[in-house]
């Protein structure tokens, strides 16, 4: 274990104690590394020199925004973990926090003011040094209320600001001590001010314009096709690249990804987003296929701006009318779990909600009758992703069976997003998503969906209701709690509210699968988020 990294990082249990979240987390997930922080995979296999090249298939497109502070793109966010650094980053599998551009972990995590020295010698991909001005610029974008970025929702409630002390030192000011702050900071990728300041949104969105201080830099980029990377020679951080170059190929079609994995010399060595139906086939060809429980979900959102969906009894009835286990079996080959909370069971802050939605069509009929609803017709909007198309048909079957005439409106993802953004007056919609891309704490996972910065609350207007304001107050009280037991109790109260209201709520959480050729690559682990992380991988052939 490399001492220079170990003393700068924290393992997951140490992190939970460090932040005061151990009481909220309960049991720590088994199999977490005992050592702290990441280490260069070059030392794992005894290979001091960087290896040559690796090819990857990614089951998501690369033509969404690459702005590291304003994107939810699965492809871009996975790439950003190789291109950019935060002050503190989180190890890909365990989420153990470690010092990245900061020279060390915060000395007093319970303080509301931290002075942070930057890592000496850190440079951006263009050779310019990383300075306090870059850090202030990046956090200024996050907290800008005139031009809100997506990540604003994760910081506005607790972070006052970041100011420059000198060229290599910044001061962080919080509204109150925030237990999850050190892990939350991994979301803010530090951008070079001299590259991005005064640039328009179109420039920021382009993958070819990505410039960070991380182990890899973008060599070439072609929308909807591939992104190629090469190692950053000036990188002096904890995660030394073991590949001189790599190429991530866009492979949205499931059959194409499987074909690339099994095509031999011309194929790829690793792919994410493996279809459940192909797991046995790939294992039969000698590939490793690993699945991880995740926050990745199929969710259901109701248009509370329309009657009768503003009555929670109707929302609850429609949830109880869904045979979730059947949906999981037919849509994702059984590789999922019915939602028993907003959070998935592997979450460090999982809590089984007081309100449960077991399949109960008779109770669903009773609730509809209590709400005075007869002859209800529902239009359900969905994307045309292969497994969601199957899933929504199971939802339709359940709703039809309790006397709710259901019409499916299945759209391509871009058209789906446009309809929601335009306020399309459909009655309900399904969605897939995984806020664990940003972090694992409960407040972050909730605010990804329950925030007026998100698409759904402006669409259904629930963000303007007294019920939402009450939930927001619960969330704010939880993150301001003075001790772990109080934090846990207040977080659980918010989770109960979310389950009972059933406005935006998971139907199920699903496993995510990664496959790789062990004859060609080592050190790979499946992630509970989309994409891959190759900062510990090595070539075996």
CSV table of C-alpha atoms in Angstrom, one decimal, residues 253-264 273-290 333 335 513-519:
chain,number,residue,atom,x,y,z
A,253,UNK,CA,-27.4,-0.9,-28.9
A,254,UNK,CA,-27.2,-3.8,-26.5
A,255,UNK,CA,-26.4,-6.4,-29.2
A,256,UNK,CA,-23.6,-4.3,-30.5
A,257,UNK,CA,-22.0,-4.1,-27.0
A,258,UNK,CA,-22.2,-7.9,-26.6
A,259,UNK,CA,-20.7,-8.3,-30.1
A,260,UNK,CA,-17.8,-6.0,-29.4
A,261,UNK,CA,-17.0,-8.0,-26.2
A,262,UNK,CA,-17.0,-11.3,-28.1
A,263,UNK,CA,-15.4,-10.3,-31.4
A,264,UNK,CA,-11.8,-11.1,-30.5
A,273,UNK,CA,-24.5,-1.7,-19.1
A,274,UNK,CA,-24.6,-5.4,-19.8
A,275,UNK,CA,-28.1,-6.7,-20.6
A,276,UNK,CA,-29.3,-9.3,-18.1
A,277,UNK,CA,-30.3,-11.7,-20.8
A,278,UNK,CA,-26.7,-11.9,-22.1
A,279,UNK,CA,-25.0,-12.6,-18.8
A,280,UNK,CA,-24.8,-16.4,-19.2
A,281,UNK,CA,-23.7,-16.1,-22.8
A,282,UNK,CA,-20.8,-13.9,-21.9
A,283,UNK,CA,-19.8,-16.0,-19.0
A,284,UNK,CA,-19.8,-19.0,-21.3
A,285,UNK,CA,-17.2,-17.3,-23.5
A,286,UNK,CA,-14.9,-16.8,-20.6
A,287,UNK,CA,-15.7,-13.2,-19.7
A,288,UNK,CA,-16.1,-12.0,-16.2
A,289,UNK,CA,-19.6,-10.5,-15.6
A,290,UNK,CA,-20.2,-8.7,-12.3
A,333,UNK,CA,-34.6,-10.9,-15.9
A,335,UNK,CA,-32.1,-8.6,-11.5
A,513,UNK,CA,-23.6,-5.3,-14.8
A,514,UNK,CA,-20.1,-4.8,-16.2
A,515,UNK,CA,-18.3,-7.4,-18.3
A,516,UNK,CA,-14.6,-7.7,-19.1
A,517,UNK,CA,-12.1,-10.2,-20.6
A,518,UNK,CA,-9.8,-11.3,-17.7
A,519,UNK,CA,-7.3,-12.6,-20.2
